[in-house]
mmCIF file of C-alpha atoms in Angstrom:
data_model
loop_
_atom_site.group_PDB
_atom_site.id
_atom_site.type_symbol
_atom_site.label_atom_id
_atom_site.label_comp_id
_atom_site.label_asym_id
_atom_site.label_seq_id
_atom_site.Cartn_x
_atom_site.Cartn_y
_atom_site.Cartn_z
ATOM 1 C CA UNK A 91 0.000 0.000 0.000
ATOM 2 C CA UNK A 92 1.193 3.536 -0.714
ATOM 3 C CA UNK A 93 1.996 5.955 2.093
ATOM 4 C CA UNK A 94 -0.718 8.376 0.912
ATOM 5 C CA UNK A 95 -3.319 5.590 0.965
ATOM 6 C CA UNK A 96 -2.340 4.557 4.472
ATOM 7 C CA UNK A 97 -2.449 8.181 5.560
ATOM 8 C CA UNK A 98 -5.965 8.516 4.148
ATOM 9 C CA UNK A 99 -7.112 5.414 6.001
ATOM 10 C CA UNK A 100 -5.708 6.753 9.263
ATOM 11 C CA UNK A 101 -7.462 10.097 8.739
ATOM 12 C CA UNK A 102 -10.756 8.370 8.014
ATOM 13 C CA UNK A 103 -10.482 6.224 11.127
ATOM 14 C CA UNK A 104 -9.573 9.274 13.198
ATOM 15 C CA UNK A 105 -12.556 11.168 11.750
ATOM 16 C CA UNK A 106 -14.906 8.429 12.933
ATOM 17 C CA UNK A 107 -13.555 8.801 16.455
ATOM 18 C CA UNK A 108 -14.299 12.518 16.635
ATOM 19 C CA UNK A 109 -17.507 14.440 17.127
ATOM 20 C CA UNK A 110 -17.686 16.572 13.984
ATOM 21 C CA UNK A 111 -19.763 19.759 14.091
ATOM 22 C CA UNK A 112 -20.289 21.691 10.866
ATOM 23 C CA UNK A 113 -21.126 25.395 11.233
ATOM 24 C CA UNK A 114 -22.085 25.908 7.588
ATOM 25 C CA UNK A 115 -24.451 23.563 5.739
ATOM 26 C CA UNK A 116 -26.874 25.093 3.268
ATOM 27 C CA UNK A 117 -30.567 24.328 2.984
ATOM 28 C CA UNK A 118 -32.335 25.248 -0.249
ATOM 29 C CA UNK A 119 -35.306 27.527 0.324
ATOM 30 C CA UNK A 120 -37.352 28.447 -2.746
ATOM 31 C CA UNK A 121 -40.359 30.693 -3.388
ATOM 32 C CA UNK A 122 -42.577 27.607 -3.705
ATOM 33 C CA UNK A 123 -41.313 26.185 -0.401
ATOM 34 C CA UNK A 124 -41.782 29.430 1.530
ATOM 35 C CA UNK A 125 -45.108 30.510 0.008
ATOM 36 C CA UNK A 126 -47.314 28.451 2.411
ATOM 37 C CA UNK A 127 -45.463 30.040 5.347
ATOM 38 C CA UNK A 128 -45.739 33.602 4.031
ATOM 39 C CA UNK A 129 -48.464 36.128 4.844
ATOM 40 C CA UNK A 130 -50.381 37.996 2.168
ATOM 41 C CA UNK A 131 -49.887 39.930 -0.006
ATOM 42 C CA UNK A 132 -46.410 38.465 -0.323
ATOM 43 C CA UNK A 133 -47.602 34.854 -0.577
ATOM 44 C CA UNK A 134 -49.160 35.604 -3.944
ATOM 45 C CA UNK A 135 -45.869 37.154 -5.053
ATOM 46 C CA UNK A 136 -43.913 34.032 -4.063
ATOM 47 C CA UNK A 137 -46.363 31.822 -5.915
ATOM 48 C CA UNK A 138 -45.782 33.957 -8.986
ATOM 49 C CA UNK A 139 -41.995 33.926 -8.599
ATOM 50 C CA UNK A 140 -42.135 30.140 -8.310
ATOM 51 C CA UNK A 141 -43.586 29.992 -11.828
ATOM 52 C CA UNK A 142 -40.705 31.970 -13.373
ATOM 53 C CA UNK A 143 -37.496 30.496 -14.800
ATOM 54 C CA UNK A 144 -34.985 30.229 -11.975
ATOM 55 C CA UNK A 145 -31.230 29.915 -11.843
ATOM 56 C CA UNK A 146 -29.110 28.685 -8.983
ATOM 57 C CA UNK A 147 -29.206 31.344 -6.224
ATOM 58 C CA UNK A 148 -30.616 33.870 -8.661
ATOM 59 C CA UNK A 149 -34.404 33.788 -8.413
ATOM 60 C CA UNK A 150 -35.991 37.067 -9.628
ATOM 61 C CA UNK A 151 -37.588 39.069 -6.821
ATOM 62 C CA UNK A 152 -36.397 36.573 -4.222
ATOM 63 C CA UNK A 153 -32.633 36.162 -4.402
ATOM 64 C CA UNK A 154 -31.272 39.234 -6.211
ATOM 65 C CA UNK A 155 -27.945 37.920 -7.477
ATOM 66 C CA UNK A 156 -26.563 41.050 -9.097
ATOM 67 C CA UNK A 157 -23.634 39.453 -10.888
ATOM 68 C CA UNK A 158 -21.768 40.900 -13.801
ATOM 69 C CA UNK A 159 -20.285 37.665 -15.121
ATOM 70 C CA UNK A 160 -21.435 34.807 -17.358
ATOM 71 C CA UNK A 161 -23.149 31.967 -15.559
ATOM 72 C CA UNK A 162 -20.581 29.313 -16.419
ATOM 73 C CA UNK A 163 -21.449 25.732 -15.469
ATOM 74 C CA UNK A 164 -19.743 24.376 -12.325
ATOM 75 C CA UNK A 165 -16.662 22.221 -12.783
ATOM 76 C CA UNK A 166 -18.433 19.374 -10.995
ATOM 77 C CA UNK A 167 -21.758 17.875 -12.132
ATOM 78 C CA UNK A 168 -22.580 17.062 -8.501
ATOM 79 C CA UNK A 169 -25.860 18.546 -7.259
ATOM 80 C CA UNK A 170 -25.543 21.911 -5.510
ATOM 81 C CA UNK A 171 -28.638 21.814 -3.293
ATOM 82 C CA UNK A 172 -30.208 19.882 -0.434
ATOM 83 C CA UNK A 173 -33.972 19.655 -0.730
ATOM 84 C CA UNK A 174 -35.210 17.357 2.050
ATOM 85 C CA UNK A 175 -34.300 16.511 5.656
ATOM 86 C CA UNK A 176 -33.779 12.848 4.762
ATOM 87 C CA UNK A 177 -31.439 13.737 1.912
ATOM 88 C CA UNK A 178 -29.511 16.069 4.199
ATOM 89 C CA UNK A 179 -29.079 13.516 6.984
ATOM 90 C CA UNK A 180 -27.855 10.990 4.429
ATOM 91 C CA UNK A 181 -25.321 13.494 3.086
ATOM 92 C CA UNK A 182 -24.050 14.290 6.571
ATOM 93 C CA UNK A 183 -23.656 10.615 7.407
ATOM 94 C CA UNK A 184 -21.680 10.037 4.215
ATOM 95 C CA UNK A 185 -19.388 12.952 5.083
ATOM 96 C CA UNK A 186 -18.891 11.893 8.699
ATOM 97 C CA UNK A 187 -20.626 14.961 10.126
ATOM 98 C CA UNK A 188 -22.509 14.440 13.389
ATOM 99 C CA UNK A 189 -24.054 17.882 13.957
ATOM 100 C CA UNK A 190 -24.730 20.594 11.370
ATOM 101 C CA UNK A 191 -26.043 24.151 11.554
ATOM 102 C CA UNK A 192 -28.238 25.119 8.594
ATOM 103 C CA UNK A 193 -27.656 28.378 6.722
ATOM 104 C CA UNK A 194 -29.916 29.605 3.867
ATOM 105 C CA UNK A 195 -29.039 29.309 0.199
ATOM 106 C CA UNK A 196 -31.047 31.982 -1.612
ATOM 107 C CA UNK A 197 -31.100 34.185 1.477
ATOM 108 C CA UNK A 198 -27.365 34.533 1.429
ATOM 109 C CA UNK A 199 -28.572 37.522 -0.604
ATOM 110 C CA UNK A 200 -31.342 38.573 1.775
ATOM 111 C CA UNK A 201 -29.646 41.876 2.617
ATOM 112 C CA UNK A 202 -29.793 42.882 -1.053
ATOM 113 C CA UNK A 203 -33.609 42.923 -1.009
ATOM 114 C CA UNK A 204 -34.548 46.578 -0.977
ATOM 115 C CA UNK A 205 -38.205 46.650 0.103
ATOM 116 C CA UNK A 206 -38.240 46.450 3.883
ATOM 117 C CA UNK A 207 -41.702 45.052 4.584
ATOM 118 C CA UNK A 208 -41.255 42.374 1.930
ATOM 119 C CA UNK A 209 -37.817 41.424 3.277
ATOM 120 C CA UNK A 210 -39.144 41.185 6.826
ATOM 121 C CA UNK A 211 -41.980 38.854 5.825
ATOM 122 C CA UNK A 212 -39.572 36.680 3.862
ATOM 123 C CA UNK A 213 -37.420 36.349 6.978
ATOM 124 C CA UNK A 214 -40.441 35.402 9.077
ATOM 125 C CA UNK A 215 -41.536 32.863 6.448
ATOM 126 C CA UNK A 216 -38.052 31.355 6.287
ATOM 127 C CA UNK A 217 -37.925 30.924 10.059
ATOM 128 C CA UNK A 218 -41.374 29.291 10.081
ATOM 129 C CA UNK A 219 -40.357 26.983 7.234
ATOM 130 C CA UNK A 220 -37.012 26.109 8.816
ATOM 131 C CA UNK A 221 -38.457 25.169 12.187
ATOM 132 C CA UNK A 222 -41.641 23.613 10.807
ATOM 133 C CA UNK A 223 -40.122 21.424 8.094
ATOM 134 C CA UNK A 224 -36.407 20.934 8.809
ATOM 135 C CA UNK A 225 -35.951 20.996 12.580
ATOM 136 C CA UNK A 226 -38.681 18.648 13.754
ATOM 137 C CA UNK A 227 -36.410 15.751 14.719
ATOM 138 C CA UNK A 228 -33.577 15.345 17.193
ATOM 139 C CA UNK A 229 -31.151 14.114 14.542
ATOM 140 C CA UNK A 230 -28.163 16.421 14.909
ATOM 141 C CA UNK A 231 -29.500 19.048 12.495
ATOM 142 C CA UNK A 232 -29.678 22.523 14.007
ATOM 143 C CA UNK A 233 -30.829 25.829 12.583
ATOM 144 C CA UNK A 234 -29.846 29.490 12.630
ATOM 145 C CA UNK A 235 -32.723 31.948 12.833
ATOM 146 C CA UNK A 236 -32.581 34.563 10.069
ATOM 147 C CA UNK A 237 -32.387 38.020 11.677
ATOM 148 C CA UNK A 238 -33.318 40.613 9.011
ATOM 149 C CA UNK A 239 -30.949 43.579 9.104
ATOM 150 C CA UNK A 240 -33.638 45.795 7.544
ATOM 151 C CA UNK A 241 -35.299 46.303 10.945
ATOM 152 C CA UNK A 242 -33.256 45.328 14.026
ATOM 153 C CA UNK A 243 -36.344 45.483 16.242
ATOM 154 C CA UNK A 244 -38.056 42.839 14.120
ATOM 155 C CA UNK A 245 -34.782 40.894 14.061
ATOM 156 C CA UNK A 246 -34.784 40.928 17.864
ATOM 157 C CA UNK A 247 -38.394 39.707 17.902
ATOM 158 C CA UNK A 248 -37.502 36.791 15.631
ATOM 159 C CA UNK A 249 -34.508 35.863 17.780
ATOM 160 C CA UNK A 250 -36.549 35.820 20.970
ATOM 161 C CA UNK A 251 -39.447 33.993 19.298
ATOM 162 C CA UNK A 252 -37.260 31.026 18.335
ATOM 163 C CA UNK A 253 -34.575 31.059 21.019
ATOM 164 C CA UNK A 254 -36.283 28.315 23.040
ATOM 165 C CA UNK A 255 -36.771 26.008 20.072
ATOM 166 C CA UNK A 256 -34.807 22.832 20.867
ATOM 167 C CA UNK A 257 -33.062 22.820 17.492
ATOM 168 C CA UNK A 258 -32.335 26.519 17.028
ATOM 169 C CA UNK A 259 -28.681 26.959 17.915
ATOM 170 C CA UNK A 260 -27.619 30.286 16.391
ATOM 171 C CA UNK A 261 -28.522 33.544 14.668
ATOM 172 C CA UNK A 262 -27.715 34.083 11.006
ATOM 173 C CA UNK A 263 -26.740 37.492 9.607
ATOM 174 C CA UNK A 264 -26.224 37.817 5.837
ATOM 175 C CA UNK A 265 -23.334 40.084 4.890
ATOM 176 C CA UNK A 266 -23.661 40.208 1.104
ATOM 177 C CA UNK A 267 -24.628 43.834 0.337
ATOM 178 C CA UNK A 268 -25.470 44.665 3.955
ATOM 179 C CA UNK A 269 -25.575 48.413 4.597
ATOM 180 C CA UNK A 270 -24.781 49.745 7.131
ATOM 181 C CA UNK A 271 -22.186 47.321 8.433
ATOM 182 C CA UNK A 272 -22.902 45.344 11.581
ATOM 183 C CA UNK A 273 -21.100 47.597 14.028
ATOM 184 C CA UNK A 274 -23.647 50.382 13.487
ATOM 185 C CA UNK A 275 -25.539 51.208 16.658
ATOM 186 C CA UNK A 276 -28.873 50.668 14.918
ATOM 187 C CA UNK A 277 -28.206 46.947 15.460
ATOM 188 C CA UNK A 278 -28.070 47.275 19.249
ATOM 189 C CA UNK A 279 -31.556 45.718 19.704
ATOM 190 C CA UNK A 280 -30.418 42.694 17.700
ATOM 191 C CA UNK A 281 -27.304 42.250 19.861
ATOM 192 C CA UNK A 282 -29.310 42.780 23.006
ATOM 193 C CA UNK A 283 -31.530 39.850 21.983
ATOM 194 C CA UNK A 284 -28.488 37.742 21.109
ATOM 195 C CA UNK A 285 -26.935 38.437 24.494
ATOM 196 C CA UNK A 286 -30.200 37.765 26.313
ATOM 197 C CA UNK A 287 -30.793 34.430 24.562
ATOM 198 C CA UNK A 288 -27.179 33.288 24.479
ATOM 199 C CA UNK A 289 -27.352 32.403 20.784
ATOM 200 C CA UNK A 290 -24.115 32.990 18.840
ATOM 201 C CA UNK A 291 -24.238 35.228 15.764
ATOM 202 C CA UNK A 292 -23.062 33.687 12.479
ATOM 203 C CA UNK A 293 -21.999 36.116 9.756
ATOM 204 C CA UNK A 294 -21.896 34.471 6.344
ATOM 205 C CA UNK A 295 -20.374 36.029 3.285
ATOM 206 C CA UNK A 296 -21.448 35.847 -0.326
ATOM 207 C CA UNK A 297 -20.629 37.082 -3.789
ATOM 208 C CA UNK A 298 -22.581 39.944 -5.291
ATOM 209 C CA UNK A 299 -22.147 43.306 -6.951
ATOM 210 C CA UNK A 300 -23.572 46.284 -5.113
ATOM 211 C CA UNK A 301 -22.785 49.987 -4.733
ATOM 212 C CA UNK A 302 -22.247 49.498 -0.979
ATOM 213 C CA UNK A 303 -18.774 48.769 0.394
ATOM 214 C CA UNK A 304 -17.236 46.184 0.280
ATOM 215 C CA UNK A 305 -19.351 44.713 -2.535
ATOM 216 C CA UNK A 306 -18.578 47.416 -5.076
ATOM 217 C CA UNK A 307 -16.825 44.784 -7.181
ATOM 218 C CA UNK A 308 -17.799 46.068 -10.607
ATOM 219 C CA UNK A 309 -14.148 46.695 -11.452
ATOM 220 C CA UNK A 310 -13.495 43.003 -12.024
ATOM 221 C CA UNK A 311 -14.327 41.185 -15.223
ATOM 222 C CA UNK A 312 -14.291 37.671 -13.723
ATOM 223 C CA UNK A 313 -16.066 35.998 -10.838
ATOM 224 C CA UNK A 314 -12.672 34.435 -10.108
ATOM 225 C CA UNK A 315 -11.245 37.786 -8.982
ATOM 226 C CA UNK A 316 -14.376 39.020 -7.243
ATOM 227 C CA UNK A 317 -14.895 35.778 -5.333
ATOM 228 C CA UNK A 318 -11.335 35.860 -4.016
ATOM 229 C CA UNK A 319 -11.985 39.285 -2.487
ATOM 230 C CA UNK A 320 -15.685 39.422 -1.615
ATOM 231 C CA UNK A 321 -15.644 36.832 1.154
ATOM 232 C CA UNK A 322 -12.649 37.931 3.270
ATOM 233 C CA UNK A 323 -13.285 41.624 2.557
ATOM 234 C CA UNK A 324 -16.856 41.446 3.847
ATOM 235 C CA UNK A 325 -15.662 39.689 7.009
ATOM 236 C CA UNK A 326 -12.885 42.220 7.617
ATOM 237 C CA UNK A 327 -15.211 45.151 6.931
ATOM 238 C CA UNK A 328 -17.841 43.937 9.381
ATOM 239 C CA UNK A 329 -15.295 42.938 12.015
ATOM 240 C CA UNK A 330 -13.710 46.395 11.853
ATOM 241 C CA UNK A 331 -17.164 47.954 12.178
ATOM 242 C CA UNK A 332 -18.010 45.767 15.176
ATOM 243 C CA UNK A 333 -14.724 46.703 16.823
ATOM 244 C CA UNK A 334 -14.842 50.443 16.143
ATOM 245 C CA UNK A 335 -18.196 50.899 17.896
ATOM 246 C CA UNK A 336 -17.215 48.763 20.873
ATOM 247 C CA UNK A 337 -19.716 45.932 20.404
ATOM 248 C CA UNK A 338 -17.468 43.493 22.364
ATOM 249 C CA UNK A 339 -17.532 45.913 25.316
ATOM 250 C CA UNK A 340 -21.164 46.993 25.085
ATOM 251 C CA UNK A 341 -22.411 43.423 24.575
ATOM 252 C CA UNK A 342 -19.798 41.211 26.225
ATOM 253 C CA UNK A 343 -22.049 38.152 26.066
ATOM 254 C CA UNK A 344 -22.394 38.151 22.264
ATOM 255 C CA UNK A 345 -20.217 35.685 20.343
ATOM 256 C CA UNK A 346 -19.559 36.024 16.618
ATOM 257 C CA UNK A 347 -18.716 33.377 14.039
ATOM 258 C CA UNK A 348 -17.179 34.487 10.739
ATOM 259 C CA UNK A 349 -17.893 31.892 8.052
ATOM 260 C CA UNK A 350 -16.852 31.229 4.452
ATOM 261 C CA UNK A 351 -13.789 33.438 4.442
ATOM 262 C CA UNK A 352 -11.065 30.974 5.388
ATOM 263 C CA UNK A 353 -8.478 31.559 8.087
ATOM 264 C CA UNK A 354 -5.335 33.206 6.767
ATOM 265 C CA UNK A 355 -6.759 36.745 6.848
ATOM 266 C CA UNK A 356 -7.393 36.515 10.584
ATOM 267 C CA UNK A 357 -3.863 36.973 12.040
ATOM 268 C CA UNK A 358 -3.102 39.704 9.503
ATOM 269 C CA UNK A 359 -6.204 41.687 10.363
ATOM 270 C CA UNK A 360 -5.971 41.271 14.133
ATOM 271 C CA UNK A 361 -2.392 42.527 13.983
ATOM 272 C CA UNK A 362 -3.545 45.549 11.965
ATOM 273 C CA UNK A 363 -6.271 46.355 14.487
ATOM 274 C CA UNK A 364 -3.835 46.044 17.380
ATOM 275 C CA UNK A 365 -1.258 48.227 15.632
ATOM 276 C CA UNK A 366 -3.722 51.023 14.929
ATOM 277 C CA UNK A 367 -5.132 50.804 18.436
ATOM 278 C CA UNK A 368 -1.700 51.683 19.821
ATOM 279 C CA UNK A 369 -1.572 54.939 17.843
ATOM 280 C CA UNK A 370 -5.280 55.873 17.761
ATOM 281 C CA UNK A 371 -6.713 54.593 21.020
ATOM 282 C CA UNK A 372 -8.403 57.937 21.749
ATOM 283 C CA UNK A 373 -10.936 57.098 19.018
ATOM 284 C CA UNK A 374 -11.944 53.905 20.827
ATOM 285 C CA UNK A 375 -11.740 54.883 24.511
ATOM 286 C CA UNK A 376 -13.998 52.007 25.616
ATOM 287 C CA UNK A 377 -11.066 49.586 25.171
ATOM 288 C CA UNK A 378 -8.462 49.244 27.901
ATOM 289 C CA UNK A 379 -6.428 46.669 25.984
ATOM 290 C CA UNK A 380 -5.695 45.690 22.399
ATOM 291 C CA UNK A 381 -8.742 44.657 20.324
ATOM 292 C CA UNK A 382 -7.363 41.142 19.846
ATOM 293 C CA UNK A 383 -7.622 40.570 23.598
ATOM 294 C CA UNK A 384 -11.370 41.220 23.456
ATOM 295 C CA UNK A 385 -11.887 39.346 20.204
ATOM 296 C CA UNK A 386 -10.177 36.279 21.616
ATOM 297 C CA UNK A 387 -13.134 36.004 23.999
ATOM 298 C CA UNK A 388 -15.965 36.514 21.523
ATOM 299 C CA UNK A 389 -14.989 35.569 17.960
ATOM 300 C CA UNK A 390 -14.765 32.269 16.097
ATOM 301 C CA UNK A 391 -13.540 31.659 12.564
ATOM 302 C CA UNK A 392 -14.584 28.785 10.307
ATOM 303 C CA UNK A 393 -12.191 26.721 8.241
ATOM 304 C CA UNK A 394 -14.049 26.935 4.929
ATOM 305 C CA UNK A 395 -12.887 27.616 2.260
ATOM 306 C CA UNK A 396 -9.763 26.173 3.797
ATOM 307 C CA UNK A 397 -6.531 27.462 2.311
ATOM 308 C CA UNK A 398 -4.327 24.775 0.778
ATOM 309 C CA UNK A 399 -0.656 25.788 0.956
ATOM 310 C CA UNK A 400 1.964 23.460 -0.482
ATOM 311 C CA UNK A 401 3.277 23.074 3.064
ATOM 312 C CA UNK A 402 0.304 22.189 5.262
ATOM 313 C CA UNK A 403 2.341 23.207 8.279
ATOM 314 C CA UNK A 404 1.948 26.815 7.144
ATOM 315 C CA UNK A 405 -1.776 26.624 7.882
ATOM 316 C CA UNK A 406 -1.067 25.412 11.401
ATOM 317 C CA UNK A 407 1.311 28.371 11.742
ATOM 318 C CA UNK A 408 -1.412 30.803 10.714
ATOM 319 C CA UNK A 409 -3.722 29.361 13.359
ATOM 320 C CA UNK A 410 -1.005 29.664 15.998
ATOM 321 C CA UNK A 411 -0.428 33.323 15.072
ATOM 322 C CA UNK A 412 -3.842 34.263 16.493
ATOM 323 C CA UNK A 413 -3.852 31.517 19.122
ATOM 324 C CA UNK A 414 -6.788 30.008 17.273
ATOM 325 C CA UNK A 415 -6.828 26.556 18.805
ATOM 326 C CA UNK A 416 -9.911 27.547 20.816
ATOM 327 C CA UNK A 417 -11.435 29.846 18.174
ATOM 328 C CA UNK A 418 -11.381 27.868 14.929
ATOM 329 C CA UNK A 419 -14.465 25.817 14.011
ATOM 330 C CA UNK A 420 -15.006 23.387 11.176
ATOM 331 C CA UNK A 421 -17.313 24.261 8.290
ATOM 332 C CA UNK A 422 -17.902 22.395 5.044
ATOM 333 C CA UNK A 423 -20.216 24.701 3.029
ATOM 334 C CA UNK A 424 -22.021 21.567 1.849
ATOM 335 C CA UNK A 425 -23.387 21.161 -0.809
ATOM 336 C CA UNK A 426 -21.917 24.158 -2.623
ATOM 337 C CA UNK A 427 -19.444 23.789 -5.457
ATOM 338 C CA UNK A 428 -16.498 24.839 -3.273
ATOM 339 C CA UNK A 429 -17.352 22.740 -0.210
ATOM 340 C CA UNK A 430 -14.621 21.204 1.978
ATOM 341 C CA UNK A 431 -14.754 17.575 3.064
ATOM 342 C CA UNK A 432 -13.976 17.062 6.780
ATOM 343 C CA UNK A 433 -10.916 15.028 5.765
ATOM 344 C CA UNK A 434 -9.386 18.181 4.284
ATOM 345 C CA UNK A 435 -9.539 19.992 7.624
ATOM 346 C CA UNK A 436 -8.253 16.841 9.297
ATOM 347 C CA UNK A 437 -4.986 17.313 7.389
ATOM 348 C CA UNK A 438 -4.045 20.437 9.360
ATOM 349 C CA UNK A 439 -0.921 19.309 11.253
ATOM 350 C CA UNK A 440 -1.921 20.277 14.781
ATOM 351 C CA UNK A 441 -2.026 18.198 17.944
ATOM 352 C CA UNK A 442 -4.756 15.597 18.415
ATOM 353 C CA UNK A 443 -6.234 17.750 21.171
ATOM 354 C CA UNK A 444 -6.333 20.845 18.957
ATOM 355 C CA UNK A 445 -7.815 18.863 16.073
ATOM 356 C CA UNK A 446 -10.613 17.543 18.282
ATOM 357 C CA UNK A 447 -11.401 21.132 19.269
ATOM 358 C CA UNK A 448 -11.403 22.414 15.689
ATOM 359 C CA UNK A 449 -13.513 19.579 14.305
ATOM 360 C CA UNK A 450 -16.184 19.769 16.987
ATOM 361 C CA UNK A 451 -15.180 20.669 20.512
ATOM 362 C CA UNK A 452 -15.086 24.427 20.005
ATOM 363 C CA UNK A 453 -18.458 24.400 18.243
ATOM 364 C CA UNK A 454 -20.047 22.266 20.955
ATOM 365 C CA UNK A 455 -18.946 24.823 23.534
ATOM 366 C CA UNK A 456 -20.052 27.730 21.346
ATOM 367 C CA UNK A 457 -23.517 26.248 20.705
ATOM 368 C CA UNK A 458 -24.011 24.983 24.244
ATOM 369 C CA UNK A 459 -24.356 21.367 23.059
ATOM 370 C CA UNK A 460 -23.169 18.134 24.608
#
């Protein structure tokens, strides 16, 4: 047997020994699926949208994917959606994932919906659909309640309404085209509800073109270039916003998870924040220590899309640079085209103890699960 084959067998056996928690699995909501859960007059609109030609994550009037690039076919013919709880549980079992937190598909673009009352009802309908059709069993599948940024008071109502549901484990905030960024004080009611309920806040990035920073990506002629920037840029922009208004001080019980941006930007950006704090601390007088000290207590960063350096040890070095052993959580992004199999994260050359934390232990603590 080859050394690589034996190594793969060992990784697979090790994976089976671990509790694997996935902080980013996508469920496919559609206008037809949400229509029965939506109040009028918007139900009629969803029924109409369901009759229109639809593209992946680009349904007119529902998921405003404002791309500027050709819709090239994916490199893999594998399906890109999960459409039933049974199908999902089967996928997770095949991947070796014990517990998964569901994130929307189409509503990765929820923040780009302009009409407030329509967006709010879509969020309510999604939460009804999620809890009523996907979270009815105790099978390791958990959900994140969609908190609409359009009205933080309504977002707080939704958080409190579902916080006691046995399978709601988090709050989901879309970042694609969000304006203003999530440090703005208008979101204080949302964070107050998050702190009160103890639910962590998951920020998930996406790719779109929008006049609002940091999604003003019209300067690129390929999705290749825009995709490389949109995800980490949106995480850095929102993290800087959260830091500059003192959210970690004003809401010390709120924990944030930054998903689908990888890991290597984290030590760079924390070092930048710490450096500028030293010279401009008068602008942020609510901090008595470097921002990284506060963020160590309240931020988590997901592995996906995991960077793949030629020397895998470099990735372990990046994690050590921000002391991330207790702050990195596994995410697969299943079933999207760029998903990461758990075995890929298992290749990070860290200690067995650190690997157990990254693959599930940190997420169990974060979500309050056993």
